[in-house]
Coordinates of C-alpha atoms and ligand atoms in Angstrom, one line a residue:
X36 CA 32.4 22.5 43.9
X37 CA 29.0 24.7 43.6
X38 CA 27.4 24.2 40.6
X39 CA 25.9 26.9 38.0
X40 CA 22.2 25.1 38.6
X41 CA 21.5 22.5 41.1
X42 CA 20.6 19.5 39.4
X43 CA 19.3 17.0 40.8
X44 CA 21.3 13.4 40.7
X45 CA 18.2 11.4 38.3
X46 CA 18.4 7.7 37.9
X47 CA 18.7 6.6 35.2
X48 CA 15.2 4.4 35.3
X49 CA 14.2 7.8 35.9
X50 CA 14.5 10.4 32.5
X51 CA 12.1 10.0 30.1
X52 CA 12.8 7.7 26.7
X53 CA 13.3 10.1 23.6
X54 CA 10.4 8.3 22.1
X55 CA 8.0 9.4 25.3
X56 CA 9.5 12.6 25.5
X57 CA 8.4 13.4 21.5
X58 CA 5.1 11.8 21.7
X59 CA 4.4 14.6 24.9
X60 CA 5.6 17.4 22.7
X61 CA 2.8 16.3 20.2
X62 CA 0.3 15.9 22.4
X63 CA 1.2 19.1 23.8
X64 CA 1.2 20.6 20.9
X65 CA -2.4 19.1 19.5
X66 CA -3.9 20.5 23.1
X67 CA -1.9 23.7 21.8
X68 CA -4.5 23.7 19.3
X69 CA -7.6 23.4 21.2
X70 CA -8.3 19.3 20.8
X71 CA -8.0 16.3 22.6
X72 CA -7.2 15.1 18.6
X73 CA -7.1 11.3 18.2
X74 CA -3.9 9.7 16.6
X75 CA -4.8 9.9 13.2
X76 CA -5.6 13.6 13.2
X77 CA -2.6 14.2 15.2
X78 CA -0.7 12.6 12.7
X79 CA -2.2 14.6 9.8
X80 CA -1.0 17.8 12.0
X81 CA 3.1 16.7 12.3
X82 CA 3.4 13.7 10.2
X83 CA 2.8 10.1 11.8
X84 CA 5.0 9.0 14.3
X85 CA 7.4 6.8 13.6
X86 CA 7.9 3.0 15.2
X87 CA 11.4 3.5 14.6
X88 CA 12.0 -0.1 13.5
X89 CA 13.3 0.8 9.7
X90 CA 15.2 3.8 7.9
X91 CA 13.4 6.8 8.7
X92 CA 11.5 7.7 5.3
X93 CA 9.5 11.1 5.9
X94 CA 7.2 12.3 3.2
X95 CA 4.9 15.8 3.0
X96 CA 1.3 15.6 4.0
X97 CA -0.4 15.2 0.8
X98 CA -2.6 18.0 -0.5
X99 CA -3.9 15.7 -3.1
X100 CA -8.1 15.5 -2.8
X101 CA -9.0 12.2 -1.0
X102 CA -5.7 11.3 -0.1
X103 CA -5.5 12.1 3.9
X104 CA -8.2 9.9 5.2
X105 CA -9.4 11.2 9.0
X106 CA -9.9 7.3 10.4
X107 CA -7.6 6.0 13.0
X108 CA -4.4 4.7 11.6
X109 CA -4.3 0.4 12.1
X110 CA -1.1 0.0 14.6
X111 CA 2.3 -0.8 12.9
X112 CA 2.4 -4.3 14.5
X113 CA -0.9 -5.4 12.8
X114 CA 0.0 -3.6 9.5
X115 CA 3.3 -5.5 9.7
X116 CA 1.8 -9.3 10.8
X117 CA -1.2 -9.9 9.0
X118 CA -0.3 -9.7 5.1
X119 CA -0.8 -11.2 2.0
X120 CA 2.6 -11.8 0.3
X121 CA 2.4 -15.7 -1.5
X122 CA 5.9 -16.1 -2.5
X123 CA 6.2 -15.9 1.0
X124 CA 3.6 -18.6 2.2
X125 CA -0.1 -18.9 2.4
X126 CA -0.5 -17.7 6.0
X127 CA -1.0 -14.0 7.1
X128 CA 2.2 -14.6 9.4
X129 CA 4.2 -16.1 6.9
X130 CA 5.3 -12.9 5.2
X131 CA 6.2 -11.5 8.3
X132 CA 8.2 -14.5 9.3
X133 CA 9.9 -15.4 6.3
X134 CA 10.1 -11.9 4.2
X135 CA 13.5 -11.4 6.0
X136 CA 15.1 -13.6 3.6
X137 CA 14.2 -11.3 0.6
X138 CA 17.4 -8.8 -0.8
X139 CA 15.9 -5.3 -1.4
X140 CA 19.6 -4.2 -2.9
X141 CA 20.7 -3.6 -5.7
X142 CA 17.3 -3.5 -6.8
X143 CA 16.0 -2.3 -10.6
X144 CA 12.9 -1.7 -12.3
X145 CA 12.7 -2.6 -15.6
X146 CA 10.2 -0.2 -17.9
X147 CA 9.2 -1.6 -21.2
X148 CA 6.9 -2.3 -24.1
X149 CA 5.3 1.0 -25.2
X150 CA 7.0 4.3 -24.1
X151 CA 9.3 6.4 -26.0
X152 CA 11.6 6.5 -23.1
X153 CA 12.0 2.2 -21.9
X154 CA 14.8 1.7 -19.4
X155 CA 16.0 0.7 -16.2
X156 CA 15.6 2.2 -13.2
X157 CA 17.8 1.7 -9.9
X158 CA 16.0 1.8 -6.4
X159 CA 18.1 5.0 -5.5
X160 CA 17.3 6.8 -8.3
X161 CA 13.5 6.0 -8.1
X162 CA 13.5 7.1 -4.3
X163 CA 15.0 10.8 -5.7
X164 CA 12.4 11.1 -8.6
X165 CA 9.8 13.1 -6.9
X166 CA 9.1 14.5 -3.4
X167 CA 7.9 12.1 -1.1
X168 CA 4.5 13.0 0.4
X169 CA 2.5 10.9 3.1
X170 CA -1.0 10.0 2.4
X171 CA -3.4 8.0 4.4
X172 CA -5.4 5.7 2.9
X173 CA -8.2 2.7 3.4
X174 CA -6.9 -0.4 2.0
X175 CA -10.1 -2.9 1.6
X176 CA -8.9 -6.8 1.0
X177 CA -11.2 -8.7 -1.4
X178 CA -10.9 -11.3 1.5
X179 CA -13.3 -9.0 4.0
X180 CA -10.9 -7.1 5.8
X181 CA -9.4 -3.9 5.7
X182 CA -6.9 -1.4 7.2
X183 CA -5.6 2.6 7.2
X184 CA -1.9 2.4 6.3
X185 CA -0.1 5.8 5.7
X186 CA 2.0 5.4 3.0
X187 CA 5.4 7.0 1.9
X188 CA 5.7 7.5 -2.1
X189 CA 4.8 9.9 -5.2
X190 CA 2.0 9.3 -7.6
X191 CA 2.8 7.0 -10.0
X192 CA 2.3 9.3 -12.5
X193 CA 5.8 11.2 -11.8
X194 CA 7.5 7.8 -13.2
X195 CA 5.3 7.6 -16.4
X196 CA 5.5 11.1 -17.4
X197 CA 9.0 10.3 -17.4
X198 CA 8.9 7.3 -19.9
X199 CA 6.4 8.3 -22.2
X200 CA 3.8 6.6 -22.9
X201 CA 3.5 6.2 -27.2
X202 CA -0.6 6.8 -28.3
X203 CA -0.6 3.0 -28.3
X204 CA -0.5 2.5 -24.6
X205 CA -3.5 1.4 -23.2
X206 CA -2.5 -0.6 -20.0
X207 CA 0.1 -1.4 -17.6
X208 CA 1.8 -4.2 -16.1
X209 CA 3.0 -4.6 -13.2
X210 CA 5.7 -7.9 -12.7
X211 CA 6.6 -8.7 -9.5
X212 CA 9.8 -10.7 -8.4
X213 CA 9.8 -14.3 -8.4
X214 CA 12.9 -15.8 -6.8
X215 CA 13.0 -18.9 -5.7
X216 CA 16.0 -18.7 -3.4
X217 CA 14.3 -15.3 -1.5
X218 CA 10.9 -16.3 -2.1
X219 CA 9.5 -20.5 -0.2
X220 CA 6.0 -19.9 -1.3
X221 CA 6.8 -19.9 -4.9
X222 CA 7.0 -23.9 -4.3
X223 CA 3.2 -23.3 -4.2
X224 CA 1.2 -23.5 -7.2
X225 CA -1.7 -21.1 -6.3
X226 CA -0.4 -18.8 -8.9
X227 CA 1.4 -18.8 -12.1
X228 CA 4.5 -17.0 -11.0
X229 CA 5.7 -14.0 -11.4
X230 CA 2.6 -12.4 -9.6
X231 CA 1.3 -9.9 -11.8
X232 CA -0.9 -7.2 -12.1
X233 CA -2.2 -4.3 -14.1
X234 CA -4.3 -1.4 -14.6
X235 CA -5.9 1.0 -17.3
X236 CA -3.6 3.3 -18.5
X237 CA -6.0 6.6 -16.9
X238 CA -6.5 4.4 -13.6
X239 CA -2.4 4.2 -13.1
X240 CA -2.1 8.4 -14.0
X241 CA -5.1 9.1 -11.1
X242 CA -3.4 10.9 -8.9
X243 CA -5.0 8.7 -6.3
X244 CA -2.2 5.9 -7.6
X245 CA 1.2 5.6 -5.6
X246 CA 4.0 4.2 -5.9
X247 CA 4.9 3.4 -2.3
X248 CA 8.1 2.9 -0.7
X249 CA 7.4 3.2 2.2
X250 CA 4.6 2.8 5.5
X251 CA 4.6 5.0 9.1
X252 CA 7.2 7.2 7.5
X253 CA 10.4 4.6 7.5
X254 CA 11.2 2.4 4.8
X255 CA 8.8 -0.5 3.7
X256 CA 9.0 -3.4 5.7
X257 CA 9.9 -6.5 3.6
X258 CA 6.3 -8.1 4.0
X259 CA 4.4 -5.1 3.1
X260 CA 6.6 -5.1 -0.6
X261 CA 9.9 -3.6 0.0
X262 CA 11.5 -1.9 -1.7
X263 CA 8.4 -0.7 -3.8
X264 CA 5.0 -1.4 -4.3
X265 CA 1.7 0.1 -6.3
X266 CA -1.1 1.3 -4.2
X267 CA -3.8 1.7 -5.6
X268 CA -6.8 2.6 -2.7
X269 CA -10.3 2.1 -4.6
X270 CA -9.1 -1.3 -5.3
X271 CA -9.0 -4.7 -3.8
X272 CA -5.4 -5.1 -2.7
X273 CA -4.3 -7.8 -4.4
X274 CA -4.1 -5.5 -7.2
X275 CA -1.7 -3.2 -5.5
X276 CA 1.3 -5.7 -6.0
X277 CA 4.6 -5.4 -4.2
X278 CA 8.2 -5.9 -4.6
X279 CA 7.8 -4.8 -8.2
X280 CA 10.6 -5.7 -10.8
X281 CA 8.7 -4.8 -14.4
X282 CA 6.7 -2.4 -15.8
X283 CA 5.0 -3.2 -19.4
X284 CA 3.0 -0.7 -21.3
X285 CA 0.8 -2.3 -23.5
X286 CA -2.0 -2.0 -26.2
X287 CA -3.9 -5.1 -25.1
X288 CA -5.7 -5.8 -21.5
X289 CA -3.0 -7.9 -19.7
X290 CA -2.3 -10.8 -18.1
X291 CA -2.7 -11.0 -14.1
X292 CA -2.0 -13.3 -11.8
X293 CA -5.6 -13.3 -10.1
X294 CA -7.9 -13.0 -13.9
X295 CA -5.1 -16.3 -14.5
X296 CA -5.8 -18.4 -11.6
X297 CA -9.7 -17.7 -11.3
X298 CA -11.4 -15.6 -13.6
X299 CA -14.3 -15.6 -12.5
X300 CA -13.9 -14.8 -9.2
X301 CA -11.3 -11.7 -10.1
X302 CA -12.4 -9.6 -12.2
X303 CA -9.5 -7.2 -14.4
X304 CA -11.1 -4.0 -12.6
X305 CA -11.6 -5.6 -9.4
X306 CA -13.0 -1.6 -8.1
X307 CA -14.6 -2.6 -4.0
X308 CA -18.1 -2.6 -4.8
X309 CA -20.3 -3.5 -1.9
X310 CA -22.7 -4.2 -4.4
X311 CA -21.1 -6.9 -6.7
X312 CA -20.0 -9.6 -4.4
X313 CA -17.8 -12.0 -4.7
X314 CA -19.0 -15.7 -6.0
X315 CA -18.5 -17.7 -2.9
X316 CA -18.8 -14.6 0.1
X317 CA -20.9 -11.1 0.1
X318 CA -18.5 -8.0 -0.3
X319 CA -21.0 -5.4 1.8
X320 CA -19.2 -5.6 4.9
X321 CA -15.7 -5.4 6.0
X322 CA -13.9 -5.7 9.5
X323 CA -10.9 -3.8 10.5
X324 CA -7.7 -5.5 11.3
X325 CA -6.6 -4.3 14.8
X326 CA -10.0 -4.0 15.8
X327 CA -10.6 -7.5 16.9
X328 CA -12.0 -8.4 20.0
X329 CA -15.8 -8.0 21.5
X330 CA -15.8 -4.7 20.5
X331 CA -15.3 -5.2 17.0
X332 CA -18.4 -4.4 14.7
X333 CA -18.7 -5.1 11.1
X334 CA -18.3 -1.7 9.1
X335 CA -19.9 -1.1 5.4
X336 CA -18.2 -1.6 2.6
X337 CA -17.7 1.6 0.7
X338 CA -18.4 2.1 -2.8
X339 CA -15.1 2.4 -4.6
X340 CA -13.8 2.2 -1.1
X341 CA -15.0 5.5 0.0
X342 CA -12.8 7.0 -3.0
X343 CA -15.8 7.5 -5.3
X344 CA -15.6 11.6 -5.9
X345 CA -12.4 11.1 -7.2
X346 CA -12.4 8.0 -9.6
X347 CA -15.9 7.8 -10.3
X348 CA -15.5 9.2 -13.4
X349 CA -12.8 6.9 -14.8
X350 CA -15.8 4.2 -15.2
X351 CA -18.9 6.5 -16.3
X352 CA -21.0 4.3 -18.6
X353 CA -19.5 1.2 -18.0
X354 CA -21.2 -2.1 -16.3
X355 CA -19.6 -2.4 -13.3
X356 CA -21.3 -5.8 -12.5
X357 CA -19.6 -7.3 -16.4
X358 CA -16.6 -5.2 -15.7
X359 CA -16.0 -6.4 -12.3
Ligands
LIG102 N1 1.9 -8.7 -4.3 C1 2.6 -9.8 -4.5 N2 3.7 -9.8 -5.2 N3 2.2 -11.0 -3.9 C2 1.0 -11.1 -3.2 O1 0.7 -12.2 -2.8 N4 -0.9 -10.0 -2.3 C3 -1.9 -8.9 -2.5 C4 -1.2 -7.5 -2.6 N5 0.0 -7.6 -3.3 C5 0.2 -10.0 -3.0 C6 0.7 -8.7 -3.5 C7 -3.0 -8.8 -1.6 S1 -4.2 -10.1 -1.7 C8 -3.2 -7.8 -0.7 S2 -4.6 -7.7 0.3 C9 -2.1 -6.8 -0.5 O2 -1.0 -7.1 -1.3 C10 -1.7 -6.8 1.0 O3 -0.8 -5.8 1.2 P1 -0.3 -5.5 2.7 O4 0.3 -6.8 3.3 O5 0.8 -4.5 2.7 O6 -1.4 -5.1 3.6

């Protein structure tokens, strides 16, 4: 029987995978716009693509100043391999290899101490508080290494508007879980469990502060702090802490699981300063996972991570060498 258009019989080996086809239509459409653009910028232009592992997650493009950095994103695979997650083992693989075992549902968050409004939130209903956007940010470990990780959340801010903070509120706290049964590094004893952390009450309102729940616009991997972390990009990551159970408003300067195991090697503020280094290795250089290799080179550290135009101000006057 003739057929309306003649098409050709195409094996199968033959047609082009979805995930090809899209990434042509992109880079049809960036030539579209004059460039040969690299990945990140591409990105910027129609969200990143996605590695189609997790739940899809898309957010906006952030118009938020600072928050859509131009570098080239580090790939999924090392974003997702080389983490620091110590309830999950001491070894940048362990996460990865073990974080499979954590539950991310039913999942609450538990908002306390000094806000008009305390409760308890459930995962679902933090996920629909505010309109996810994507933002692309430097993430600068305190160990020498860093990455760009485009995130999935809102600012941080959405969630304490909502609980409002009483005049005595100075800080937050951040409380992590701590289960034994999910979690074979809490056998270690590098840390007094729960991992916490906190900031200053104006540091975790900068709109530069997320709340992420997600990474490459799907759903946080386990190792990277499902179901939701802080991130909090002028810092040294441990400060952004993950798979977050508590939040404490406080008066007083609180407890955290790094100023607890070695105060003076981690400071509360803990800002990356390439000029304040760290007591036992120099903090003026970096080198960027996924860049390994003979190529790699050393990159400078930036002050405040490169963020300093927008949270400069939150520590004009202070000693940033005492405060470190
Ligand atoms: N949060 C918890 N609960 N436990 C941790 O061990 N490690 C921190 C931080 N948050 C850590 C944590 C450190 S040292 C870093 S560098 C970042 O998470 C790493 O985040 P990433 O694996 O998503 O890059």
């Amino acid at each position: 029987m003739p057929r309306l258009v003649d098409v050709p019989a195409v094996p199968a080996r033959e047609i082009t995978p979805r995930d090809t086809y899209l990434r042509r239509r992109e880079l049809i459409a960036a030539a579209a716009i004059g460039a040969a653009w690299p990945a990140t910028a591409l990105a910027q232009a129609g969200g990143t693509p996605r590695p189609g592992k997790l739940a899809a997650l898309p957010g906006q493009r952030s118009t938020v100043a600072g928050a859509m950095t131009m570098e080239k994103l580090t790939p999924y695979a090392d974003v997702t391999t080389y983490n620091n997650f110590y309830e999950f083992g001491l070894d940048k693989g362990d996460p990865a290899r073990h974080a499979h075992r954590l539950k991310t549902r039913p999942w609450t968050v538990a908002v306390e101490g000094e806000v008009a409004r305390p409760g308890t939130f459930g995962i679902d209903d933090l996920l629909k508080l505010a309109p996810m956007e994507e933002r692309i940010y430097r993430m600068r470990c305190v160990e020498g290494w860093s990455m760009v990780i485009p995130w999935v959340g809102y600012p941080l801010a959405e969630l304490i508007r909502r609980v409002e903070p009483t005049g005595n509120a100075k800080y937050v706290q951040f409380v992590t879980l701590a289960d034994p049964k999910q979690m074979p590094g809490l056998s270690s004893s590098v840390i007094n469990w729960p991992y916490t952390e906190g900031l200053r009450l104006d540091e975790a309102l900068h709109p530069l502060t997320m709340l992420a729940f997600g990474l490459y616009g799907e759903v946080l991997p386990n190792q990277n702090g499902a179901p939701l972390r802080v991130v909090v990009p002028w810092k040294y990551g441990f400060k952004s802490g993950k798979s977050i159970v508590r939040i404490r408003f406080t008066e007083k300067q609180p407890k955290t699981a790094w100023t607890d195991a070695a105060p003076h090697e981690y400071g509360f503020y803990s800002n990356v300063n390439p000029q304040v280094d760290h007591p036992r290795w120099s903090q003026s250089h970096e080198r960027r996972i996924g860049e390994d290799g003979l190529l790699q080179r050393r990159r400078p550290t930036l002050m405040f991570n490169g963020y300093e135009a927008q949270v400069g101000q939150l520590y004009a006057g202070m000693d940033l060498r005492k405060h470190f």
